[in-house]
Short mmCIF file of C-alpha atoms in Angstrom, two decimals:
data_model
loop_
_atom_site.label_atom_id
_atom_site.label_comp_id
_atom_site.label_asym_id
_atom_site.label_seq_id
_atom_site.Cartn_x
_atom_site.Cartn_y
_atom_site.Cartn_z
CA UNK A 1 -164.98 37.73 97.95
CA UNK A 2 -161.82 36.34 99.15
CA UNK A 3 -159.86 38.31 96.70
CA UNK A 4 -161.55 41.64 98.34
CA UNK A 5 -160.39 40.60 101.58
CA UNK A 6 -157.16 40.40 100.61
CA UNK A 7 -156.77 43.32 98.90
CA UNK A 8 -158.56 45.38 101.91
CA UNK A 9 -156.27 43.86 103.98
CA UNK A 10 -152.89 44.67 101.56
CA UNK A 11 -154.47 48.47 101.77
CA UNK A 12 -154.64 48.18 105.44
CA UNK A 13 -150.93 47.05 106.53
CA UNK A 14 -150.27 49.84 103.51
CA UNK A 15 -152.09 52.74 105.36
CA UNK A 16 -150.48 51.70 108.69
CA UNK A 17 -146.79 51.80 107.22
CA UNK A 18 -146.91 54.97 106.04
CA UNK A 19 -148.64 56.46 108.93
CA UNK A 20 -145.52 54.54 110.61
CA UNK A 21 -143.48 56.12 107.78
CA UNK A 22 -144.65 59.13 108.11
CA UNK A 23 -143.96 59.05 112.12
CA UNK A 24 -140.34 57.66 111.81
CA UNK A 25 -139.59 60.74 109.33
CA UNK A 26 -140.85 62.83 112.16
CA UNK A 27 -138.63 62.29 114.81
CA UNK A 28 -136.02 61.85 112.65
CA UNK A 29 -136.72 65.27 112.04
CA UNK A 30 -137.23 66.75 115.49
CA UNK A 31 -133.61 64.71 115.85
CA UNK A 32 -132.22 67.18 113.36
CA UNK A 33 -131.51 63.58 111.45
CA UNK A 34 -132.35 65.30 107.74
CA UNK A 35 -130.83 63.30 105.77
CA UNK A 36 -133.36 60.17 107.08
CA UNK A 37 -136.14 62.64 107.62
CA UNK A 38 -135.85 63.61 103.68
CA UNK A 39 -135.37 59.88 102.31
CA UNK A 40 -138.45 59.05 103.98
CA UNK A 41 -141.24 62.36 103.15
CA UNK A 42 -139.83 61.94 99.26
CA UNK A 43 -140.75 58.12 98.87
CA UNK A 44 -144.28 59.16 100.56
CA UNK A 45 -144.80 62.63 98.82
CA UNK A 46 -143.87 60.81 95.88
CA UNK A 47 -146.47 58.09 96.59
CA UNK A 48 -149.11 60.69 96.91
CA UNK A 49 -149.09 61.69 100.73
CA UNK A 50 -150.00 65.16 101.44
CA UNK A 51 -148.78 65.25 104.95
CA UNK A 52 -144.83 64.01 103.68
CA UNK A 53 -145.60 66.68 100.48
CA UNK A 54 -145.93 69.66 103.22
CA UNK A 55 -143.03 68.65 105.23
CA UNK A 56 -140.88 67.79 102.32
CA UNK A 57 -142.06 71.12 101.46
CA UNK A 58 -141.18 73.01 104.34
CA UNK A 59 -137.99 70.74 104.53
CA UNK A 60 -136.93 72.69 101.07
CA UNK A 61 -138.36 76.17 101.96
CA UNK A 62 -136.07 76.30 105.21
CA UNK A 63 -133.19 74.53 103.90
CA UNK A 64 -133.14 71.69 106.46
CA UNK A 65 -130.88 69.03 105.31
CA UNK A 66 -130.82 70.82 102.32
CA UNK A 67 -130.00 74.15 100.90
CA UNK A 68 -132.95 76.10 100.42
CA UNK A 69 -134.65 75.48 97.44
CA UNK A 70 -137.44 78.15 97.28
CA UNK A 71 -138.50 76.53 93.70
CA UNK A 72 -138.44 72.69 94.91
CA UNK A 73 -140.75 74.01 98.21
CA UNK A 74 -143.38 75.74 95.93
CA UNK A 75 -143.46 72.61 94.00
CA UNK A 76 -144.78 70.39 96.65
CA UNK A 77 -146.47 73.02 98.60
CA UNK A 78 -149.09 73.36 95.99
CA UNK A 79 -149.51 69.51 95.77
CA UNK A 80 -150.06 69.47 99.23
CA UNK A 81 -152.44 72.58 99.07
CA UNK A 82 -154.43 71.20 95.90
CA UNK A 83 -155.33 68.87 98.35
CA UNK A 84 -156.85 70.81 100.91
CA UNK A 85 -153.59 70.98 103.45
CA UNK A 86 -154.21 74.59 105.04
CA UNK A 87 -150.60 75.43 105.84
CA UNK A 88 -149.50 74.34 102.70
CA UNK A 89 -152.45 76.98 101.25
CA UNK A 90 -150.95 79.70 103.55
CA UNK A 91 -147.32 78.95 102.33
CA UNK A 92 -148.75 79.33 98.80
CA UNK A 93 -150.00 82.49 99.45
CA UNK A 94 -146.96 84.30 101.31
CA UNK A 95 -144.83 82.46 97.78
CA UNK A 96 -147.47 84.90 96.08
CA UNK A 97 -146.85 88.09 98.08
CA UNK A 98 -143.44 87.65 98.26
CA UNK A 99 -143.00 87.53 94.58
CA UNK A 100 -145.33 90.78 94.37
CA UNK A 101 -143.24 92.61 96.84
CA UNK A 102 -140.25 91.20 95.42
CA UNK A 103 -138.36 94.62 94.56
CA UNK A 104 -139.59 96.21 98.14
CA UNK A 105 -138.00 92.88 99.81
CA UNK A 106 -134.73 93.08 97.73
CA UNK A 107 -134.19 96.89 98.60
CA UNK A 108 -134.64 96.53 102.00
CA UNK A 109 -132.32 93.86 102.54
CA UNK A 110 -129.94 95.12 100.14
CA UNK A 111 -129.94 98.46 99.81
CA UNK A 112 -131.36 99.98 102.84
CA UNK A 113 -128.88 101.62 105.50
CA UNK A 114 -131.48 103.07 107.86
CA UNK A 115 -129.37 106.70 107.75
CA UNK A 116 -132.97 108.52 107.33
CA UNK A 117 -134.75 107.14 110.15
CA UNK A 118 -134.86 109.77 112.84
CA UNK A 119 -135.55 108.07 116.61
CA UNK A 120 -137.41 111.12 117.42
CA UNK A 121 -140.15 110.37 115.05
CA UNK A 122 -140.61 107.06 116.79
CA UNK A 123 -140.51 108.70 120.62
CA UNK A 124 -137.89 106.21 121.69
CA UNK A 125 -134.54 107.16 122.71
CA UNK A 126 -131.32 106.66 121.30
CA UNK A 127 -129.85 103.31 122.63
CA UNK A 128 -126.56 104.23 123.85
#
């Protein structure tokens, strides 16, 4: 019995760091601090927390104290959304409908000069 008070007790202090953890990686990360922000959501996306997986996640997807790592992101978005995190499920899915409309995306933002598209056909006038 004594034993299963200690180890309920161990998992206690252990929940309460890394919800303290997870809120010192926060505001490290509203501080723009990245580089802290990122040490901290690995070691607890690494240890299995799905809340430090999305950020991490979104951490990699936007490039903040990092360059953007589009691969890296998907990786721990789909841990995160294998275990029920809705955002990371909605990042999933625009990963999925970006790489459908990947030759529409790459046209417009590479090719596309906008020389065909008439103002008249949208009624607004010309900007001057």
């Amino acid at each position: 019995m004594r034993k299963l008070l200690q180890v309920l007790l161990l998992l206690s202090v252990t929940g309460f760091a890394s919800a303290d953890d997870l809120s010192d990686a926060s505001q490290y990360a509203a501080k723009k601090d990245f580089t802290r922000a990122m040490q901290i959501y690995t070691r607890l996306a690494q240890a299995g927390n799905v809340e430090a997986q999305e950020q991490l996640a979104e951490m990699y997807w936007y490039g903040d104290g990092t360059t953007p790592d589009e691969k890296t992101a998907e990786t721990w978005f789909k841990k995160a959304a294998d275990s029920g995190q809705k955002k990371a499920q909605q990042f999933m899915q625009l990963i999925a409908q970006r790489r459908s409309r990947s030759a529409e995306i790459a046209y417009y933002a590479d090719q596309f000069d906008g020389g065909d598209v008439k103002f008249s056909n949208f009624h607004c006038v010309k900007p001057a």
